[in-house]
XYZ file of C-alpha atoms in Angstrom:
695
model
C 92.395 -193.664 16.293
C 90.988 -194.722 12.874
C 88.059 -192.718 11.990
C 86.582 -196.044 11.429
C 87.165 -197.149 14.841
C 84.332 -196.176 17.769
C 85.420 -196.085 21.108
C 84.279 -195.915 24.941
C 86.182 -195.505 28.052
C 85.854 -195.486 31.592
C 89.094 -194.929 33.532
C 91.666 -197.719 32.404
C 88.838 -199.903 31.137
C 87.984 -199.306 27.400
C 86.546 -200.809 24.196
C 87.425 -199.988 20.669
C 85.227 -201.575 17.770
C 84.464 -200.984 14.456
C 81.432 -199.095 13.248
C 78.982 -202.007 13.356
C 79.443 -202.223 16.877
C 81.492 -205.268 16.317
C 85.066 -206.303 17.498
C 86.868 -208.120 14.885
C 90.299 -209.954 15.426
C 92.794 -207.519 13.621
C 96.272 -207.432 13.238
C 96.714 -203.695 12.679
C 94.019 -202.046 15.020
C 93.344 -202.016 18.685
C 90.058 -203.909 18.680
C 88.842 -205.213 21.966
C 87.769 -204.493 25.463
C 90.518 -203.804 27.648
C 90.998 -203.472 31.307
C 94.326 -203.164 33.258
C 96.150 -203.690 30.213
C 94.906 -206.924 28.996
C 92.748 -207.464 25.919
C 89.458 -209.418 27.595
C 87.640 -209.652 24.270
C 88.961 -210.002 20.927
C 85.808 -210.825 19.035
C 82.116 -209.790 19.630
C 80.325 -210.100 16.349
C 76.449 -209.838 16.146
C 74.410 -211.331 13.561
C 70.625 -211.965 12.667
C 70.052 -214.825 10.538
C 73.396 -215.260 9.657
C 74.033 -211.656 8.381
C 76.124 -208.978 9.989
C 74.407 -205.577 10.557
C 74.558 -202.310 8.417
C 74.813 -199.137 10.629
C 72.811 -195.894 10.005
C 74.020 -193.613 12.547
C 76.187 -193.912 15.677
C 75.492 -191.702 18.746
C 78.107 -191.267 21.478
C 75.956 -190.458 24.126
C 78.695 -190.325 26.722
C 82.418 -191.345 26.916
C 81.190 -194.578 28.609
C 78.103 -195.236 26.532
C 77.391 -195.295 22.452
C 74.531 -196.503 20.378
C 74.410 -197.848 17.207
C 71.157 -197.762 15.120
C 71.015 -200.528 12.332
C 69.416 -202.874 10.229
C 70.107 -206.393 9.139
C 72.146 -207.440 6.304
C 73.385 -204.870 3.538
C 70.767 -202.632 2.646
C 70.322 -200.367 -0.701
C 67.464 -197.878 -2.173
C 65.660 -201.228 -3.652
C 65.317 -202.789 -0.248
C 63.387 -201.310 2.968
C 64.176 -203.302 5.935
C 61.182 -203.914 8.262
C 63.682 -204.686 11.219
C 65.213 -202.138 13.122
C 67.876 -202.762 15.511
C 69.483 -200.660 18.412
C 72.766 -201.758 20.207
C 73.656 -199.783 23.274
C 77.408 -200.393 24.618
C 77.913 -199.361 28.249
C 81.243 -199.752 30.255
C 80.336 -200.638 33.746
C 82.701 -203.140 35.317
C 82.973 -204.688 31.949
C 80.617 -204.783 28.695
C 77.085 -204.423 28.670
C 75.059 -204.200 25.269
C 71.413 -203.734 25.496
C 70.006 -204.887 22.556
C 66.432 -204.004 21.169
C 64.789 -205.074 17.817
C 61.716 -203.641 16.500
C 59.386 -205.311 14.016
C 57.805 -202.854 11.823
C 56.014 -205.538 9.502
C 52.503 -206.605 9.627
C 53.771 -210.127 10.079
C 55.455 -211.749 12.988
C 59.095 -212.559 12.624
C 61.308 -215.642 14.117
C 64.993 -214.734 13.999
C 68.132 -216.353 14.824
C 70.633 -214.010 16.638
C 74.021 -215.196 17.158
C 76.997 -213.687 18.912
C 80.499 -215.085 18.283
C 82.918 -214.287 21.175
C 86.571 -215.071 21.636
C 89.472 -213.456 24.316
C 92.770 -213.770 23.486
C 94.157 -212.217 26.811
C 96.894 -210.326 24.573
C 98.818 -208.141 27.087
C 98.486 -204.466 25.583
C 102.533 -204.568 24.488
C 101.490 -207.396 22.474
C 98.538 -205.712 20.877
C 100.700 -202.671 19.985
C 103.399 -204.571 18.824
C 101.311 -207.187 16.757
C 103.132 -209.963 18.499
C 101.753 -213.332 19.850
C 103.829 -214.199 23.056
C 101.254 -216.157 24.744
C 103.263 -218.732 27.231
C 100.101 -219.978 29.384
C 97.367 -222.041 28.591
C 93.798 -220.558 27.092
C 90.646 -222.431 28.090
C 86.793 -222.148 27.992
C 83.794 -223.741 29.227
C 80.145 -223.628 29.491
C 79.300 -222.937 33.194
C 75.494 -222.519 34.288
C 74.329 -220.799 31.363
C 77.351 -218.707 30.692
C 80.240 -218.846 28.706
C 83.635 -218.595 30.636
C 86.978 -217.616 28.637
C 90.055 -217.828 30.522
C 93.839 -217.663 30.346
C 96.274 -218.821 32.891
C 100.068 -218.573 33.631
C 101.336 -219.936 36.533
C 99.700 -217.380 39.643
C 98.280 -214.936 36.390
C 94.714 -215.737 35.638
C 92.258 -213.363 33.799
C 88.906 -214.724 32.772
C 85.824 -213.183 30.766
C 82.369 -214.250 31.932
C 79.840 -213.788 28.989
C 75.935 -213.995 29.494
C 72.468 -213.301 28.407
C 69.720 -211.683 30.623
C 67.269 -213.895 28.521
C 67.323 -217.475 27.895
C 70.374 -218.575 25.232
C 72.021 -221.486 23.787
C 75.297 -221.389 24.957
C 78.238 -223.032 23.160
C 82.357 -222.633 23.337
C 81.904 -220.249 20.430
C 79.304 -217.815 21.559
C 75.539 -217.456 22.140
C 72.608 -218.101 20.037
C 69.273 -216.729 20.886
C 65.838 -217.496 19.343
C 63.949 -214.502 19.041
C 59.878 -214.243 18.265
C 58.304 -210.702 17.718
C 54.950 -209.898 17.055
C 53.804 -207.194 14.568
C 54.949 -203.852 15.097
C 56.350 -205.054 18.632
C 59.728 -205.138 20.340
C 62.370 -207.516 21.846
C 64.769 -206.747 24.274
C 67.926 -208.302 25.999
C 71.115 -207.504 27.561
C 74.508 -209.188 26.863
C 77.502 -208.932 29.161
C 81.025 -209.528 28.938
C 82.514 -209.320 32.491
C 86.079 -209.590 33.435
C 87.129 -211.555 36.399
C 90.726 -210.225 37.260
C 92.182 -211.384 40.798
C 93.869 -208.472 42.386
C 97.154 -208.588 44.318
C 96.789 -209.596 47.994
C 95.039 -206.953 50.043
C 93.566 -205.427 47.127
C 90.714 -207.750 46.297
C 88.015 -205.189 47.208
C 89.024 -203.013 44.339
C 86.900 -203.341 41.218
C 87.696 -203.718 37.690
C 88.316 -199.835 36.563
C 89.977 -199.346 40.047
C 86.952 -197.690 41.531
C 83.584 -198.489 43.446
C 81.163 -199.919 40.566
C 78.647 -197.239 39.409
C 75.638 -197.297 37.328
C 75.094 -195.503 33.972
C 72.788 -193.133 35.781
C 75.769 -192.649 38.442
C 78.187 -192.107 36.083
C 76.229 -189.388 34.393
C 75.283 -187.943 37.873
C 79.063 -187.985 38.351
C 79.943 -186.454 35.242
C 77.232 -183.557 35.496
C 78.736 -182.861 38.970
C 82.395 -182.564 37.662
C 81.192 -180.373 34.567
C 79.073 -178.185 37.286
C 82.267 -177.914 39.594
C 84.643 -176.512 36.863
C 84.477 -172.956 35.982
C 81.663 -171.729 33.603
C 83.079 -170.643 30.353
C 81.619 -167.678 28.510
C 82.638 -165.998 25.356
C 81.776 -164.940 21.888
C 83.220 -167.816 19.982
C 80.887 -170.862 20.321
C 83.813 -173.322 18.905
C 85.763 -172.213 21.979
C 82.789 -173.379 24.514
C 82.417 -176.674 22.419
C 86.393 -177.211 22.930
C 86.014 -176.318 26.515
C 83.426 -178.597 27.642
C 84.822 -181.456 25.474
C 88.343 -180.941 27.162
C 86.480 -181.288 30.581
C 84.488 -184.494 29.617
C 87.611 -185.967 28.141
C 89.617 -185.506 31.391
C 86.665 -187.163 33.278
C 86.545 -190.134 30.865
C 90.386 -190.399 31.606
C 90.128 -190.422 35.305
C 90.797 -193.478 37.522
C 91.757 -194.551 40.923
C 95.160 -196.331 41.206
C 95.658 -198.909 43.770
C 95.794 -197.700 47.210
C 94.429 -194.019 45.930
C 90.682 -195.077 47.485
C 88.446 -193.025 45.434
C 90.775 -190.009 44.388
C 91.506 -189.844 40.599
C 94.348 -189.183 38.384
C 94.220 -188.787 34.666
C 95.475 -191.536 32.647
C 97.688 -190.487 29.790
C 95.390 -191.567 26.770
C 93.132 -193.767 24.567
C 94.708 -196.346 23.329
C 97.927 -197.279 24.431
C 98.368 -195.042 27.856
C 95.511 -195.947 29.829
C 97.580 -196.151 32.878
C 99.520 -193.868 35.308
C 102.241 -191.995 33.655
C 104.210 -189.728 35.732
C 105.266 -187.235 32.981
C 101.652 -186.988 31.268
C 99.744 -187.013 34.695
C 101.964 -184.158 36.162
C 101.684 -182.158 32.763
C 97.704 -182.639 32.584
C 97.634 -182.107 36.209
C 99.468 -178.824 35.999
C 97.041 -177.715 33.147
C 93.921 -178.452 34.752
C 95.095 -176.687 38.121
C 92.359 -173.725 37.853
C 89.616 -176.025 36.686
C 90.044 -179.240 38.629
C 92.748 -178.949 41.353
C 91.921 -182.361 42.957
C 93.802 -184.318 39.888
C 97.135 -182.378 41.277
C 96.497 -183.483 44.604
C 96.150 -187.110 43.947
C 98.908 -187.119 41.345
C 101.392 -185.762 43.939
C 100.175 -188.143 46.428
C 100.312 -191.412 44.264
C 103.610 -190.383 42.645
C 105.162 -189.699 45.766
C 104.062 -193.312 47.295
C 105.686 -195.033 44.049
C 108.890 -192.584 44.584
C 112.139 -195.189 43.603
C 113.796 -196.208 46.604
C 116.473 -198.389 45.194
C 118.871 -198.840 42.414
C 117.344 -201.398 39.835
C 118.956 -201.331 36.568
C 116.024 -203.214 34.832
C 113.357 -200.881 35.890
C 115.757 -198.015 35.922
C 114.897 -197.107 39.135
C 116.763 -194.969 41.634
C 116.395 -193.468 44.879
C 114.330 -190.292 44.837
C 113.200 -190.808 41.119
C 109.735 -190.493 39.932
C 108.017 -193.099 37.777
C 107.349 -193.267 34.195
C 104.758 -195.874 33.613
C 102.901 -198.520 35.806
C 101.255 -201.517 34.020
C 99.622 -204.741 35.344
C 99.673 -206.778 32.416
C 100.890 -210.306 32.173
C 104.255 -209.005 30.253
C 104.992 -206.625 33.363
C 103.858 -209.305 35.846
C 106.300 -211.824 34.401
C 109.286 -209.008 33.958
C 109.273 -209.314 30.176
C 108.840 -205.567 30.362
C 109.823 -203.456 33.154
C 106.692 -201.543 33.932
C 106.320 -202.159 37.467
C 106.830 -199.519 37.660
C 109.420 -198.495 34.979
C 111.523 -195.373 35.839
C 112.847 -194.526 32.632
C 112.178 -190.761 32.733
C 114.207 -188.262 33.317
C 111.898 -185.086 33.378
C 109.165 -186.377 35.571
C 111.283 -185.804 38.850
C 111.644 -182.180 38.354
C 108.283 -181.445 37.114
C 106.932 -183.407 40.203
C 108.566 -180.446 42.087
C 107.176 -177.791 39.861
C 103.531 -179.210 40.185
C 104.073 -179.471 44.006
C 104.701 -175.665 44.335
C 102.001 -174.686 41.640
C 99.558 -176.557 43.220
C 100.223 -175.022 46.513
C 100.396 -171.566 45.093
C 96.758 -172.275 43.822
C 95.215 -173.877 46.631
C 97.174 -173.134 49.611
C 97.087 -176.701 50.724
C 100.272 -176.484 52.841
C 99.603 -179.804 54.729
C 99.986 -182.034 51.373
C 103.471 -180.126 50.907
C 104.439 -180.931 54.327
C 103.281 -184.602 53.970
C 105.640 -185.319 50.852
C 108.720 -183.129 52.218
C 110.979 -185.960 52.403
C 109.989 -187.166 48.786
C 110.580 -183.388 47.358
C 114.120 -183.518 49.010
C 114.831 -187.026 47.939
C 113.809 -185.720 44.106
C 116.145 -182.902 44.674
C 118.699 -185.228 45.678
C 118.249 -187.286 42.411
C 118.537 -184.323 40.237
C 121.924 -183.675 42.046
C 123.084 -187.041 42.001
C 122.079 -189.864 39.838
C 120.594 -187.686 37.079
C 123.951 -185.909 36.536
C 125.353 -188.486 34.495
C 128.322 -186.720 33.226
C 129.234 -184.538 36.295
C 128.586 -181.328 34.410
C 125.791 -180.463 36.852
C 122.903 -180.880 33.940
C 120.373 -183.789 34.132
C 121.122 -186.129 31.321
C 119.903 -189.840 30.258
C 121.235 -193.212 28.896
C 119.251 -196.294 29.560
C 120.697 -198.990 31.890
C 117.798 -201.382 30.665
C 118.969 -202.169 26.845
C 116.437 -204.743 26.147
C 113.536 -202.877 26.333
C 114.190 -199.719 28.109
C 113.772 -196.412 26.409
C 116.496 -194.617 24.356
C 115.105 -191.095 24.592
C 113.849 -190.221 28.232
C 112.509 -186.739 27.727
C 108.854 -186.050 26.398
C 110.199 -186.588 23.122
C 110.649 -190.293 23.463
C 110.869 -191.604 20.163
C 114.061 -193.171 18.866
C 115.085 -190.300 16.375
C 113.706 -187.486 17.978
C 116.797 -186.112 19.448
C 119.344 -185.281 16.347
C 121.872 -182.794 15.039
C 120.693 -180.103 12.485
C 122.423 -182.708 9.517
C 120.272 -185.679 10.895
C 122.881 -187.646 12.637
C 121.869 -189.046 16.187
C 124.070 -187.997 18.971
C 125.810 -190.295 21.379
C 124.753 -190.748 25.312
C 124.447 -189.529 27.598
C 121.825 -186.858 26.151
C 120.956 -183.870 28.145
C 117.927 -182.006 26.280
C 117.586 -178.215 26.999
C 114.225 -178.500 28.521
C 115.636 -181.034 31.251
C 117.573 -178.105 32.497
C 114.913 -175.612 32.764
C 112.883 -177.791 34.321
C 115.764 -178.637 36.834
C 116.027 -174.758 37.377
C 112.340 -174.199 38.052
C 112.293 -177.141 40.384
C 114.962 -175.817 42.484
C 113.496 -172.288 42.628
C 110.289 -173.550 43.686
C 111.510 -176.005 46.392
C 113.318 -173.133 47.449
C 110.411 -171.152 48.072
C 108.358 -174.237 49.820
C 111.549 -174.665 51.993
C 111.401 -171.168 53.232
C 107.612 -170.763 53.707
C 106.367 -173.843 54.726
C 109.347 -176.247 56.089
C 110.978 -173.518 57.892
C 114.212 -174.484 56.557
C 115.977 -171.156 55.088
C 119.492 -172.513 54.825
C 118.128 -175.166 52.551
C 116.316 -172.802 50.325
C 119.435 -170.524 50.077
C 121.097 -173.309 48.743
C 118.892 -174.183 46.009
C 118.758 -170.731 44.670
C 122.344 -170.541 44.740
C 122.390 -174.024 42.649
C 119.621 -172.473 40.468
C 121.536 -169.488 39.751
C 124.818 -171.186 38.749
C 122.639 -173.656 36.451
C 120.999 -170.914 34.705
C 124.267 -169.066 34.300
C 126.131 -172.054 32.943
C 123.040 -172.855 30.861
C 122.777 -169.640 28.913
C 126.492 -170.364 28.074
C 126.870 -174.035 27.236
C 123.345 -174.411 25.220
C 123.434 -171.115 23.345
C 124.312 -171.566 19.587
C 125.761 -168.292 18.958
C 125.722 -168.070 15.068
C 122.165 -169.139 15.114
C 121.058 -167.065 18.169
C 119.222 -170.172 19.664
C 119.362 -172.907 22.468
C 120.422 -176.231 21.221
C 118.165 -179.215 21.417
C 120.917 -181.177 23.722
C 124.102 -181.629 24.548
C 125.834 -185.046 23.800
C 127.882 -187.388 25.876
C 130.930 -185.047 24.929
C 129.239 -181.975 25.952
C 128.895 -180.878 22.106
C 125.605 -179.054 21.050
C 123.152 -181.133 19.501
C 122.022 -178.172 17.159
C 118.665 -178.858 15.694
C 116.129 -176.198 16.037
C 113.065 -177.494 17.717
C 110.205 -176.677 19.785
C 112.308 -177.674 22.986
C 113.181 -174.338 23.795
C 109.819 -172.968 24.138
C 109.646 -175.036 27.257
C 112.377 -172.938 28.441
C 110.255 -169.807 28.464
C 107.766 -171.544 30.864
C 110.987 -172.660 33.138
C 112.298 -169.291 33.607
C 116.048 -170.069 32.637
C 116.450 -168.090 29.719
C 118.343 -164.598 30.056
C 116.133 -161.791 28.565
C 118.087 -161.135 25.418
C 118.237 -164.925 24.600
C 114.682 -165.322 25.282
C 113.854 -162.509 22.812
C 115.870 -164.386 20.164
C 114.070 -167.645 21.064
C 110.786 -166.129 20.606
C 111.762 -164.849 17.079
C 112.665 -168.450 15.993
C 109.365 -170.012 17.511
C 107.039 -167.751 15.704
C 109.223 -168.062 12.519
C 107.754 -169.898 9.640
C 110.694 -172.705 10.092
C 109.091 -173.672 13.220
C 105.375 -171.777 13.664
C 103.046 -173.306 10.837
C 100.234 -171.070 11.605
C 98.363 -173.782 13.344
C 101.122 -174.087 15.982
C 104.908 -174.861 16.807
C 106.189 -177.762 15.139
C 108.222 -180.333 17.198
C 111.315 -179.835 14.726
C 111.941 -177.098 12.249
C 111.339 -177.277 8.617
C 114.661 -176.407 8.017
C 116.070 -179.423 9.627
C 117.627 -182.765 8.064
C 115.227 -185.133 9.699
C 112.011 -182.775 9.572
C 108.984 -184.874 8.656
C 105.424 -183.320 9.010
C 104.174 -186.382 9.835
C 106.937 -187.895 11.836
C 106.079 -188.306 15.351
C 108.372 -186.150 17.065
C 110.223 -184.621 14.243
C 107.741 -182.209 12.568
C 104.119 -182.846 14.054
C 102.430 -180.315 16.117
C 101.496 -181.231 19.705
C 98.873 -179.122 21.296
C 100.047 -179.885 24.778
C 103.593 -178.604 23.777
C 102.195 -175.325 22.435
C 100.117 -175.016 25.412
C 103.241 -174.801 27.566
C 105.162 -172.810 25.192
C 102.262 -170.086 25.142
C 102.515 -170.182 28.677
C 106.145 -169.418 28.711
C 105.711 -166.512 26.410
C 103.289 -164.727 28.749
C 106.203 -165.366 31.593
C 108.377 -163.658 29.360
C 106.032 -160.897 28.284
C 104.901 -162.174 24.668
C 101.335 -161.835 25.249
C 100.934 -161.415 21.300
C 102.662 -164.077 20.311
C 101.065 -166.570 23.008
C 97.640 -165.404 21.869
C 98.805 -166.492 18.174
C 99.591 -169.860 19.355
C 96.699 -170.190 21.058
C 94.397 -169.256 18.344
C 96.017 -171.505 15.881
C 95.657 -174.492 18.259
C 92.001 -173.489 19.091
C 91.184 -173.190 15.493
C 92.774 -176.545 14.751
C 90.338 -178.057 17.698
C 87.293 -176.848 15.505
C 88.208 -179.269 12.610
C 88.275 -182.154 15.372
C 84.768 -181.297 16.961
C 86.821 -179.725 20.246
C 88.697 -182.808 20.676
C 92.339 -182.135 20.069
C 94.518 -185.156 19.299
C 97.784 -186.250 20.519
C 99.329 -184.413 17.705
C 98.603 -183.615 13.745
C 100.726 -182.749 11.247
C 103.319 -180.089 11.038
C 102.174 -179.094 7.070
C 101.856 -175.126 6.873
C 98.465 -173.403 7.204
C 98.724 -171.461 4.340
C 99.200 -174.791 2.147
C 95.858 -176.410 3.815
C 92.978 -175.145 4.832
C 92.803 -177.524 8.021
C 95.115 -179.471 10.004
C 96.218 -182.546 8.260
C 95.780 -185.889 10.791
C 98.778 -187.381 12.191
C 97.951 -191.037 11.104
C 98.280 -192.988 14.540
C 97.360 -189.982 16.829
C 95.846 -191.169 20.130
C 92.569 -189.600 21.033
C 91.426 -188.742 23.555
C 94.811 -187.734 25.464
C 95.015 -186.047 28.804
C 97.366 -183.507 27.984
C 95.677 -182.634 24.642
C 92.543 -182.303 26.477
C 94.264 -180.122 29.199
C 95.896 -178.211 26.493
C 92.901 -175.548 25.900
C 92.294 -175.068 29.720
C 95.997 -174.118 29.923
C 95.543 -171.954 26.649
C 92.264 -170.163 28.490
C 94.588 -169.453 31.698
C 97.430 -168.184 29.165
C 94.534 -165.758 27.241
C 93.567 -164.242 30.314
C 96.933 -163.853 32.204
C 95.861 -166.068 35.395
C 98.414 -166.122 37.845
C 98.294 -166.722 41.817
C 100.129 -163.880 44.158
C 99.538 -164.561 47.475
C 95.829 -165.056 48.486
C 95.050 -163.263 45.091
C 94.179 -164.056 41.554
C 96.260 -161.732 39.230
C 94.048 -161.398 35.772
C 96.064 -159.689 32.877
C 94.086 -160.935 29.526
C 95.539 -160.842 26.356
C 93.082 -162.604 23.704
C 93.758 -163.645 19.954
C 92.797 -161.104 17.199
C 89.453 -162.312 16.682
C 88.185 -163.056 20.043
C 85.453 -160.578 21.316
C 85.657 -161.580 24.922
C 86.093 -164.426 27.495
C 84.867 -165.009 30.785
C 85.999 -167.711 33.185
C 83.415 -167.716 36.267
C 83.997 -169.451 39.433
C 87.636 -170.158 39.239
C 88.638 -172.165 42.242
C 91.745 -171.421 44.539
C 92.940 -170.271 47.880
C 90.788 -167.309 47.383
C 87.711 -169.203 47.241
C 85.995 -168.702 43.965
C 86.711 -165.549 41.605
C 85.754 -164.486 38.132
C 88.105 -163.607 35.259
C 87.055 -161.571 32.530
C 89.077 -160.209 29.400
C 88.054 -158.261 26.095
C 90.125 -158.881 22.849
C 91.004 -156.531 20.014
C 88.382 -157.526 18.244
C 85.674 -156.042 20.409
C 87.697 -152.974 20.546
C 88.081 -152.422 17.084
C 84.343 -153.642 15.928
C 81.684 -151.139 15.265
C 77.998 -151.922 15.296
C 76.810 -155.717 15.264
C 79.157 -158.184 13.485
C 78.926 -161.848 13.086
C 81.321 -164.096 15.373
C 84.375 -164.948 13.758
C 84.590 -168.455 12.016
C 88.477 -168.415 13.263
C 90.558 -167.085 16.092
C 93.678 -166.160 13.827
C 93.803 -163.043 12.131
C 93.716 -163.170 8.466
């Protein structure tokens, strides 16, 4: 998101406008009002007496509401406006704009207020790719004092209904209001743009964002309840409290209720392009949030189990047992111009589903949910052992079957150039990236535990443990780059090592597949200047041919990636290294007002005093919002063991203390407290540190 754009969101409904509060047609920005993958407003421009407004300040009140304080026209130091305008945008089953104009003059004023409106009903993929593929018919009409903008193509229909709370002259291009204001008086009105989206048969009762309509006050109360239910953070570093609160707010904003999930919520992946159900992203985010909002994991597991693949479909890359990658409801998906109904082109979501299932039970003790998805979990294991093993070597690998618009790379680094040899060449397919094997190992070990303790199937558990042990032995042999002492990024279709040095191997620490001596070497590489910038671990080392500090997956730093690497470091006993990564990421968050972006540049911290922006990073992003939560868990060393919560704190150098109070789990509610090196070493009163990383 550009700094010149202003966004509000509520589940899968969101609006992006300029700093004047207007939506202007743009080929290079996602301006508009969107719901369910369709742009429902492509133009919304307010003028007073023919002039646009100048913004004095913007107040981001809530994630679903913002306020613009403005004056008409272009003001300078020689002209003082006697008119003040306040525009309040609120999302509530559409856009509501509450307008207030104050006349601060001694004389009355007569104004002509005009709102120019249009809707192109572009599919989100059309907006993202800057393409125009419309095959249907646009229409517009004035209907009983309202402007109806519409689009239809066979059974697909979308409409936006624009209206005013006060009398207005309505034409096919917008609304005109004649306004008279007495001296030192005010005038108010509400303008609304409400979508009309017919739902699939049987789902007509569902509202636009996929949940029951709520007023702004309802949403504010819901947000306060969400924040109140989360553990309370106390610490000696105010930026951490700000980041923690912002993370919780962003997760609240990204919640939505998928069809058939009633009033339960899952996290959408992120603004602006991924406001939908994403298998991988929803799983990772739910895992990060388990000690804070375990209900996200429960709904994510149920929804993904319900949508699990059941047949072989090359277009959608569906296979029995496979967990979906992405679910869309736009025109291009409905007419199968894209495969997202749903699309299954993800090689990691299926093992990660099993990882989350076990972790959820460890934290909550909810054995009923584990029993309810037993068949889906077994089908996921069958997919790992069957359809996912494209080379017959026992490794998960991927090669797209949809060669028109399927994803080439089906790991979390899914851009076209993310998987390469050290010299920059791209490997052939199938590709078996290293972290996929770690996820498979972890999935089998965790599912074995569930089979033994909950499904009462010890034979199945023994089999899975044997398979996991065999996988671990083969993996440490086949992926180990002996001359460099690190893990290869992948194996290519011929079984050759794809030898780039990358962050992927950090996820192997989290999964536990690495042998101890190899883990020590991997940690040395992760914390070396080639990978660790001072802010975090780069996606690709700066020694590699394709390294680019502002390349999407070839040199940037992803907060979510680093949060799981830090958790893995703690698993293998590298507490100080985990604390360094946590400190770098949390320091970076202070430059983003507590809201970590999708990614930022991999530039060395020694070269810049601030993290360099990645130019098109999405924000807010669910797994970036989840990163500080997982880092808190890692710093405090939180681990569920039976009905107890183990606490083994290891804080960054400059952090005095952290207390996380009322952590939910199978134990009820517990508190965790940790003191850092700074508290031990300081004598007397000292000011709070400006950053967590040690100088």
